[in-house]
Tab-separated table of C-alpha atoms and ligand atoms in Angstrom:
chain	number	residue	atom	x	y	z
A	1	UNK	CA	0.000	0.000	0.000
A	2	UNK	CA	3.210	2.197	0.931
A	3	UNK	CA	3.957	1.610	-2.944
A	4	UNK	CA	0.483	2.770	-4.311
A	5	UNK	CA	0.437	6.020	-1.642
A	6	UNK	CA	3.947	6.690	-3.388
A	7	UNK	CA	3.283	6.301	-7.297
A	8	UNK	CA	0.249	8.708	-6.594
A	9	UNK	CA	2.039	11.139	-4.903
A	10	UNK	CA	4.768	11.311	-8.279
A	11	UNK	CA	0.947	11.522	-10.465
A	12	UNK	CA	0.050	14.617	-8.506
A	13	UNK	CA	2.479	16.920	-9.902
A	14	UNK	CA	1.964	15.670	-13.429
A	15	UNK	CA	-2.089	15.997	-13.263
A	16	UNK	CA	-3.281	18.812	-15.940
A	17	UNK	CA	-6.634	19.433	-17.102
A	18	UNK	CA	-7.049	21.373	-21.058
A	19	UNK	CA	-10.477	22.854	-19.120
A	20	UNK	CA	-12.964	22.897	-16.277
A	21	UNK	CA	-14.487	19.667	-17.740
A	22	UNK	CA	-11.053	17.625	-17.353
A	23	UNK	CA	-10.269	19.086	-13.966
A	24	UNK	CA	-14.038	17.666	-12.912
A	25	UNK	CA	-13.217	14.030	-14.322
A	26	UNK	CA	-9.769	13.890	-12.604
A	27	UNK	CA	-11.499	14.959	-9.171
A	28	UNK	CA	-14.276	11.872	-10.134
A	29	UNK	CA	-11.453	9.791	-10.828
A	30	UNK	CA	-9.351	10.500	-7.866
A	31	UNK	CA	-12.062	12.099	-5.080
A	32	UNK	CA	-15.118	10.354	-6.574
A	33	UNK	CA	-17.550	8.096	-4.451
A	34	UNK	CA	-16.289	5.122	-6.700
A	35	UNK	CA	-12.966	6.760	-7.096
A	36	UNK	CA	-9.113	5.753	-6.018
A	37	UNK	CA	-9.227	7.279	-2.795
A	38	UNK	CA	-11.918	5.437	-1.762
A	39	UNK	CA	-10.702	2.190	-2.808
A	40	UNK	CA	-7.088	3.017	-0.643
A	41	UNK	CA	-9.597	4.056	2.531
A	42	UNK	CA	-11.301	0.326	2.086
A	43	UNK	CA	-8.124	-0.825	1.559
A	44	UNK	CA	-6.742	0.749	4.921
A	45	UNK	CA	-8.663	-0.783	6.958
A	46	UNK	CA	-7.172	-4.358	6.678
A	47	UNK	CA	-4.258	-2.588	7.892
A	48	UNK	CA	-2.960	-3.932	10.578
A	49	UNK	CA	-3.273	-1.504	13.334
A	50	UNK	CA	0.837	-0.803	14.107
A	51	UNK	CA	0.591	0.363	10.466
A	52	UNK	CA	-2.124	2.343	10.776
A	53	UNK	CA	-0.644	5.764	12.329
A	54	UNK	CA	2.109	6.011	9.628
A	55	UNK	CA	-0.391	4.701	6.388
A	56	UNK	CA	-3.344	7.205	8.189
A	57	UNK	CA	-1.036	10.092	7.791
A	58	UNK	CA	0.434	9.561	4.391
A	59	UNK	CA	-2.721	9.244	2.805
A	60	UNK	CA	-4.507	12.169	4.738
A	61	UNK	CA	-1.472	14.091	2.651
A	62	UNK	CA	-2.100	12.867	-0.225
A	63	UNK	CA	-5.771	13.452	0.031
A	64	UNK	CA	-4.819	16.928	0.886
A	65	UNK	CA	-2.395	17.177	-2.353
A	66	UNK	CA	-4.764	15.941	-4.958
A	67	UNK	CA	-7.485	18.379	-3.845
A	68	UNK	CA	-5.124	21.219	-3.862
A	69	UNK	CA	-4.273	20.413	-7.396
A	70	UNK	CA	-7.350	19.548	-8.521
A	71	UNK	CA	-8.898	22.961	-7.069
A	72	UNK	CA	-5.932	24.625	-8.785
A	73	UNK	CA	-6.444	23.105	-11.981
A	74	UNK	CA	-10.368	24.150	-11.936
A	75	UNK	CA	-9.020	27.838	-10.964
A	76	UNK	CA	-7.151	28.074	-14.141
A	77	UNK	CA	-9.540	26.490	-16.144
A	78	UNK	CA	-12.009	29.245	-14.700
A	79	UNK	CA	-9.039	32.184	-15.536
A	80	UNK	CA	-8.552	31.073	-19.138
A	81	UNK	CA	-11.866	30.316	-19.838
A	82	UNK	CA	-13.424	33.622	-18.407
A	83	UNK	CA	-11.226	35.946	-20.004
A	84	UNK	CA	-10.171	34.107	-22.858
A	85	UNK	CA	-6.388	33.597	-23.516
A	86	UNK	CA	-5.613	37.326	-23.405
A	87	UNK	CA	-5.865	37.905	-19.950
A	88	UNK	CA	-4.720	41.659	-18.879
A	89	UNK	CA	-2.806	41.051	-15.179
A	90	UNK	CA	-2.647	44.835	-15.036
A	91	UNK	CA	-6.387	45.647	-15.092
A	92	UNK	CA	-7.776	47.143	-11.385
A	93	UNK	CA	-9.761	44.125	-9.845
A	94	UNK	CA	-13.357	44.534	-9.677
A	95	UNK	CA	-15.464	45.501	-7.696
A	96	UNK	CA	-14.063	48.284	-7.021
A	97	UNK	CA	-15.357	49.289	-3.699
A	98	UNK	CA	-16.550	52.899	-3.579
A	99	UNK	CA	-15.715	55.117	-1.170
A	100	UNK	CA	-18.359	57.761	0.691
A	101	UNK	CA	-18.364	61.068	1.270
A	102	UNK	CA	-18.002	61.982	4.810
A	103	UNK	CA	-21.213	63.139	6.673
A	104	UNK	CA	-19.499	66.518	7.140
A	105	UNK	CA	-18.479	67.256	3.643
A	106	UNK	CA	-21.994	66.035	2.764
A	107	UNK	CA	-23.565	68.137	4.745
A	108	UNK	CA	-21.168	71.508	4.304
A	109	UNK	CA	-21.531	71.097	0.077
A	110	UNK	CA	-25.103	71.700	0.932
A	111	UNK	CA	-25.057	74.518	3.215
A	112	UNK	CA	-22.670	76.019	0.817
A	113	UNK	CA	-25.034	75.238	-2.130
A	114	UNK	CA	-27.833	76.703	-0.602
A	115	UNK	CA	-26.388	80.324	0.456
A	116	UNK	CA	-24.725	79.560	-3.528
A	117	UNK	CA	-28.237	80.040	-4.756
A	118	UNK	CA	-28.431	83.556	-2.781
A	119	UNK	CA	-25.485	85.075	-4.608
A	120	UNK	CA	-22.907	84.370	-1.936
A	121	UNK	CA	-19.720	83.214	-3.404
A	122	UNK	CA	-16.873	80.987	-1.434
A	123	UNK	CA	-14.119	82.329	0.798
A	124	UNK	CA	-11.435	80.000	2.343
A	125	UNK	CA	-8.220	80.987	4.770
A	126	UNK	CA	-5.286	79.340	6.931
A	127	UNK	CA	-6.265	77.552	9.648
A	128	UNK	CA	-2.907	78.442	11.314
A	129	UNK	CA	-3.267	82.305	11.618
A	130	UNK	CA	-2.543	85.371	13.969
A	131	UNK	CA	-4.458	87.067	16.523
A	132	UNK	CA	-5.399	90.395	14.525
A	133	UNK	CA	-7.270	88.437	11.987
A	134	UNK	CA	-8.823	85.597	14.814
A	135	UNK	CA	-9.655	88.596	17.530
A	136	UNK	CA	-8.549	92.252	17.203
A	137	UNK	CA	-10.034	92.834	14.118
A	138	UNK	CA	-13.416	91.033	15.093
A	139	UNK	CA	-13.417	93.904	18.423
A	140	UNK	CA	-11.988	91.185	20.674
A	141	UNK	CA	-10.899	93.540	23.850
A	142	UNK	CA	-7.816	92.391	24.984
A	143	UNK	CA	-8.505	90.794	27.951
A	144	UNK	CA	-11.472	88.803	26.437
A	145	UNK	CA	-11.887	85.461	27.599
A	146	UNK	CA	-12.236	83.776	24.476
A	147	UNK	CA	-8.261	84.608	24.334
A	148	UNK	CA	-7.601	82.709	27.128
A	149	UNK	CA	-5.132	79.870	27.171
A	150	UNK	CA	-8.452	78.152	27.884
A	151	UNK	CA	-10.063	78.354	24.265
A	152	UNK	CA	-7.112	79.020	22.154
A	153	UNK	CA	-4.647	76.965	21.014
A	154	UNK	CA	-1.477	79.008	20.620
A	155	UNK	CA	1.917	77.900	18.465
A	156	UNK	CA	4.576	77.933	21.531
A	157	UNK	CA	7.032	80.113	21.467
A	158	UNK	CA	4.756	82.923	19.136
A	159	UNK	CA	2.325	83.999	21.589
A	160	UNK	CA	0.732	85.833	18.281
A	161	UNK	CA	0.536	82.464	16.135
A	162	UNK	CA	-2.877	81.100	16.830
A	163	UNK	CA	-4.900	77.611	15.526
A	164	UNK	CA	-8.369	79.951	14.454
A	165	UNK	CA	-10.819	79.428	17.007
A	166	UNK	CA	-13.330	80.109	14.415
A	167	UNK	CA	-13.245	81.112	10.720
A	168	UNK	CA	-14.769	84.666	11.394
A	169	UNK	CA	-10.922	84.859	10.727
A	170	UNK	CA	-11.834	84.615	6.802
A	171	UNK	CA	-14.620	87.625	6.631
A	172	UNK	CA	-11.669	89.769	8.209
A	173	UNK	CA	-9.254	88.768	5.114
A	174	UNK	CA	-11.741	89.235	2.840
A	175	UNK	CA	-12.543	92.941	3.738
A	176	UNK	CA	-9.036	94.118	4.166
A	177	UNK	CA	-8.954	92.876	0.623
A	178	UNK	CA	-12.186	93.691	-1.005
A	179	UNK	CA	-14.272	96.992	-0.485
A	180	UNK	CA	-18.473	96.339	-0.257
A	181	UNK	CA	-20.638	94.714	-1.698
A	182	UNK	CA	-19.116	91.656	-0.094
A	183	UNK	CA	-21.201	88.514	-0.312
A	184	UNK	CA	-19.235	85.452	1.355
A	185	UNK	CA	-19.550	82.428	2.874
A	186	UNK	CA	-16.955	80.626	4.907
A	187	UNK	CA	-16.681	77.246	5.777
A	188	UNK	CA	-13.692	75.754	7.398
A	189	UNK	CA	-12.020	73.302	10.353
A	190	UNK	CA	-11.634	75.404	13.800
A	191	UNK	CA	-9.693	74.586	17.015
A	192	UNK	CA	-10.870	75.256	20.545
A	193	UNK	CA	-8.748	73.528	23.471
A	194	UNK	CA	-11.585	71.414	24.839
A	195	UNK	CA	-11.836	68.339	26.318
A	196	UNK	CA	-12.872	65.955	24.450
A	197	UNK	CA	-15.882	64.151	24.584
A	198	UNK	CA	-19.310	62.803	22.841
A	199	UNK	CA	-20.267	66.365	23.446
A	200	UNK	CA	-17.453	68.522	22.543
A	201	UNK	CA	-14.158	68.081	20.471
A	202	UNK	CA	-10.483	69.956	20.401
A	203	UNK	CA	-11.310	70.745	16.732
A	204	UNK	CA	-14.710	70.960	14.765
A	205	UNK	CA	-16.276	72.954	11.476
A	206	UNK	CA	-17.995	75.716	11.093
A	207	UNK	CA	-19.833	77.803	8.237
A	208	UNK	CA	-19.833	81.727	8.612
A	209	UNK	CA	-21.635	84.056	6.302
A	210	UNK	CA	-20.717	87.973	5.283
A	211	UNK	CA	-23.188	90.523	3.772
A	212	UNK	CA	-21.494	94.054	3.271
A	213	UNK	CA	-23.233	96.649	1.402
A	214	UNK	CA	-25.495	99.963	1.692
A	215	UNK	CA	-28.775	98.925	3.106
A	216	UNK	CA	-28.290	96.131	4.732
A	217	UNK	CA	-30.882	95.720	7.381
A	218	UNK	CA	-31.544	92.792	10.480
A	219	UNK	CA	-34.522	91.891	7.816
A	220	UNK	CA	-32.533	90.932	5.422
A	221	UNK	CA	-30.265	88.704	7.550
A	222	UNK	CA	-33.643	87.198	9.035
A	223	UNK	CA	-35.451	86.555	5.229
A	224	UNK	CA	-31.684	84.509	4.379
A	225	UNK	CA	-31.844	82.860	7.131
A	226	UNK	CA	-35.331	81.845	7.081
A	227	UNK	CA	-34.940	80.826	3.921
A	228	UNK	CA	-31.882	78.524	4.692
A	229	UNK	CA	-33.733	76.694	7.205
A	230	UNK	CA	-36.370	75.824	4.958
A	231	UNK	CA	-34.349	74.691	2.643
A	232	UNK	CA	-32.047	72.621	4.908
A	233	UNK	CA	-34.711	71.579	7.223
A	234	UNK	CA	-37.810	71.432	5.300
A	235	UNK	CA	-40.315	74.058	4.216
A	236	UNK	CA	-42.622	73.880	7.830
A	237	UNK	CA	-39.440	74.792	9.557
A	238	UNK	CA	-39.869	77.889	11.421
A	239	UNK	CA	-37.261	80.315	13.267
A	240	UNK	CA	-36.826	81.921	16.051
A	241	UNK	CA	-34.638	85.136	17.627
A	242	UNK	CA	-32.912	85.265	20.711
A	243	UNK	CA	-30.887	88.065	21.614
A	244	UNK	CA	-27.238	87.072	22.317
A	245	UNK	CA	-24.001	88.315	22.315
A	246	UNK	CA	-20.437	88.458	20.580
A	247	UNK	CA	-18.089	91.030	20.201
A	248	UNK	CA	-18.066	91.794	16.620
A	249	UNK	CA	-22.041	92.133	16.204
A	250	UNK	CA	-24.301	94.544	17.619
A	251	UNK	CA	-27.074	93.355	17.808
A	252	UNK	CA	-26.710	89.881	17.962
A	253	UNK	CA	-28.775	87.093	17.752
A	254	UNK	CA	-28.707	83.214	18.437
A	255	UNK	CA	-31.526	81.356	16.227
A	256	UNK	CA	-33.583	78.345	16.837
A	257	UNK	CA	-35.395	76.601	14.349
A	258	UNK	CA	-38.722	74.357	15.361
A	259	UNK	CA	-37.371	70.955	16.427
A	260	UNK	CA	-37.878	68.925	13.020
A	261	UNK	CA	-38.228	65.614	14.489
A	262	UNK	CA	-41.500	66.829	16.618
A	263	UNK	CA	-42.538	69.058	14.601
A	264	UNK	CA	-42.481	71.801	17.299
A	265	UNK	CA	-44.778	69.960	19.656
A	266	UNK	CA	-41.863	68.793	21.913
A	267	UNK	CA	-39.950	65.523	22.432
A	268	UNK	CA	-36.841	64.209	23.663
A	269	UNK	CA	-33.964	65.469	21.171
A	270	UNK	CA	-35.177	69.299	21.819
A	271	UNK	CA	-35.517	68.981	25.512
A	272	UNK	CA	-39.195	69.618	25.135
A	273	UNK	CA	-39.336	72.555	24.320
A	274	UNK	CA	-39.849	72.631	20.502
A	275	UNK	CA	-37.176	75.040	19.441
A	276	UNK	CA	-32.950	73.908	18.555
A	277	UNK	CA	-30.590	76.003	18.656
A	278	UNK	CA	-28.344	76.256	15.249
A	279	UNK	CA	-26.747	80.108	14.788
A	280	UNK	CA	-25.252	82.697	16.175
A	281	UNK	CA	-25.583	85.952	14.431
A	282	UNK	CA	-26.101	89.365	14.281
A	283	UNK	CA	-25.507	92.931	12.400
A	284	UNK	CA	-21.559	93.728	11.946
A	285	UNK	CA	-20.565	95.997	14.352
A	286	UNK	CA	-19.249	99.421	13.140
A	287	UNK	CA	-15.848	98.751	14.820
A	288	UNK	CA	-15.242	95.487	13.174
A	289	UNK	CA	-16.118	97.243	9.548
A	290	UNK	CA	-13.790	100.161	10.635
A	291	UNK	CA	-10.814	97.645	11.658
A	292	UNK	CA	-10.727	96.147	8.635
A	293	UNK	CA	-10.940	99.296	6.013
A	294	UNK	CA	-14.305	99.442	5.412
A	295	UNK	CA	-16.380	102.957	6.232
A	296	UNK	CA	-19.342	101.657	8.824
A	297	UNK	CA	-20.878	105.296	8.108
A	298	UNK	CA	-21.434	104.234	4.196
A	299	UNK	CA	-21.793	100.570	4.868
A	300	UNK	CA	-23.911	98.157	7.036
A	301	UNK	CA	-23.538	94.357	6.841
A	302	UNK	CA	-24.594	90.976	8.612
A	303	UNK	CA	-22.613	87.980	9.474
A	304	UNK	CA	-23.640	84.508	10.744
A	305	UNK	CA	-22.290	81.180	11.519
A	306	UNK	CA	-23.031	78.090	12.396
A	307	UNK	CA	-21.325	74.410	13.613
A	308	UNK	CA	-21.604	71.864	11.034
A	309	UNK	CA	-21.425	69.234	13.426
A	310	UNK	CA	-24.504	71.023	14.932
A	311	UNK	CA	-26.445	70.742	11.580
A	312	UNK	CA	-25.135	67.334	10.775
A	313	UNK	CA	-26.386	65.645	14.007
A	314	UNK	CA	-29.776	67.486	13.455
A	315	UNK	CA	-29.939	65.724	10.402
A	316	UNK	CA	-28.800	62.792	11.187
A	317	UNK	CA	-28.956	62.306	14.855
A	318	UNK	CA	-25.376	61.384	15.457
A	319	UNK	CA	-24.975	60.874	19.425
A	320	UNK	CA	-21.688	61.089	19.773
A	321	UNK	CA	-18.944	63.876	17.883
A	322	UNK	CA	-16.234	61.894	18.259
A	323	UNK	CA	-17.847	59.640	15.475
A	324	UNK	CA	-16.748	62.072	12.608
A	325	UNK	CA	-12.962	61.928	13.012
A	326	UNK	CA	-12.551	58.391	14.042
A	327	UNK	CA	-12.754	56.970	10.143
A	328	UNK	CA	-14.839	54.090	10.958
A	329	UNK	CA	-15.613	52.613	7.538
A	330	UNK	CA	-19.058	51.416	9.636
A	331	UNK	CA	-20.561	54.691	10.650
A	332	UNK	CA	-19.205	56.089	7.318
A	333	UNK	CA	-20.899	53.878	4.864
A	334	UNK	CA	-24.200	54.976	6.692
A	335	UNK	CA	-23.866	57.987	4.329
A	336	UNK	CA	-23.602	56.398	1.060
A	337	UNK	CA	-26.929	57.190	-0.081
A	338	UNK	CA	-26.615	61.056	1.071
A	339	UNK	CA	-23.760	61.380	-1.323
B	1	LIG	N1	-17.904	83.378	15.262
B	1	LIG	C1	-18.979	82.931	16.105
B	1	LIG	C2	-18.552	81.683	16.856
B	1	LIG	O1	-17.565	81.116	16.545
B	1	LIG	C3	-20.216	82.631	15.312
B	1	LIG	C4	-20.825	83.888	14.740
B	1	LIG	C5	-20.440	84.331	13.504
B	1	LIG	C6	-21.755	84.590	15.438
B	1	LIG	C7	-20.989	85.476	12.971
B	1	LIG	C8	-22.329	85.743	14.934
B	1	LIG	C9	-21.930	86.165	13.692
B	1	LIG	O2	-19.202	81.288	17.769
């Protein structure tokens, strides 16, 4: 029986199969019900049993072996005959697996689209940037908190070198560099020095918004941003005012809009009250038009601005923050169908 295990074992190597139809005779032939295998399994157990361990083993191998080569044989045949004899090795292997948009991009393309539609065009800056453009030019006194070692994130050793701690930063390069009507919006990654948690995060995105021109009245800011809602929330959204403060608006405003999952009447997610909160904003204050070259007693303006975390777990009721920069393909290919 040694013999038999032997001469197979040399028959391996030289099996080949022309096509799929071959490979499945030699497995009948070899692996069949009625095939040799079988008859060295019967055959094994005459054995006698001090034989048994070494004669189990060696043909468990060469069960193993003829399998192997059999499969392989059937791959090939599936290779040539699939693709024919030209096959291209360099081609990208399909599927390709596509890749989604992240929630925040998603959802910033379409704040940015809708203030698009109401003339405003797009106005980017440096994340890494100094404190005129982050504070003194936005009427930051200089002992304002919001300075504080607390909030900002400064670049040691250039006490003046900041991480923006938000991208109002952008409307101040844009009006040293561009005299009314200004029309801009502003979307962009922030830094605050936070701890972080499902409720907060050391960095996060915001969208601000810039009107500059004669005229510009608080009802114009509120028919925008009215109209913004609606379109991001759904045309029964409604708004609401609250007075508020920052240092480079007078007056300022935070909005609400009616809680879209209720409906207004009150649940859960808006602590029932019926009302989120999703903006801060307000008219430009005189100063900040001044500081940056622009003649508050010609001009009036608005400016906005908004998380777009905020907005995205509004839509999408994401719990925790720390979800959108932990790149877990999971909560990530939740989006595919928002792309
Ligand atoms: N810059 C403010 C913030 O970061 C948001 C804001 C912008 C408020 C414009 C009013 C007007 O909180």
């Amino acid at each position: 029986m040694l013999n038999k295990i032997d001469k197979l074992m040399a028959e391996v190597a030289a099996m080949h199969a022309k096509n799929a139809g071959e490979a499945e005779n030699l497995r009948i032939k070899y692996l069949g019900r009625k095939g040799i295998m079988n008859d060295l399994m019967e055959e094994f157990r005459s054995v006698a049993p001090e034989k048994k361990r070494e004669l189990g083993q060696k043909l468990n191998t060469l069960k193993q072996a003829i399998t192997e080569r059999i499969n392989s044989l059937k791959d090939q045949a599936a290779v040539t005959e699939t693709a024919g004899p030209a096959v291209d090795l360099t081609r990208t292997p399909y599927p390709i697996p596509l890749g989604t948009r992240h929630p925040l991009t998603i959802v910033k393309n379409e704040i940015v689209d809708i203030f698009s539609r109401l003339g405003f065009t797009l106005a980017e800056g440096p994340e890494v940037e100094d404190d005129w453009h982050v504070y003194s030019s936005m009427n930051f006194a200089d002992d304002h908190p919001a300075r504080d070692m607390q909030d900002t994130f400064f670049i040691e050793s250039h006490p003046d070198i900041i991480l923006r701690s938000h991208t109002s930063s952008v409307q101040a390069r844009v009006m040293e560099k561009q005299q009314p009507p200004i029309r801009v919006i502003c979307p962009g990654r922030v830094y605050r020095n936070e701890a972080i948690s499902a409720r907060a995060h050391c960095f996060f995105h915001q969208v601000e918004g810039l009107y500059v021109d004669k005229n510009v009245s608080f009802t114009d800011l509120k028919q925008v941003l009215l109209l913004f809602a609606q379109e991001m929330f759904g045309p029964d959204t409604k708004i609401r005012l609250r007075p508020s403060y920052f240092p480079f608006t007078e007056p300022s405003a935070e909005m609400d809009i009616s809680c879209h999952l209720c409906g207004g009447k009150g649940c859960s997610f808006c602590k029932h009250t019926g009302w989120v909160e999703i903006l801060g904003c307000g008219m430009v204050d005189p100063a900040v038009l001044d500081a940056n070259g622009i003649d508050s007693s010609v001009y009036t303006g608005y400016a906005f601005g908004m998380g777009i975390e905020r907005i995205t777990n509004l839509k999408y009721q994401v719990k925790d923050l720390r979800m959108f920069s932990e790149n877990d393909t999971r909560f990530l290919d939740e989006f595919v169908s928002a792309n």
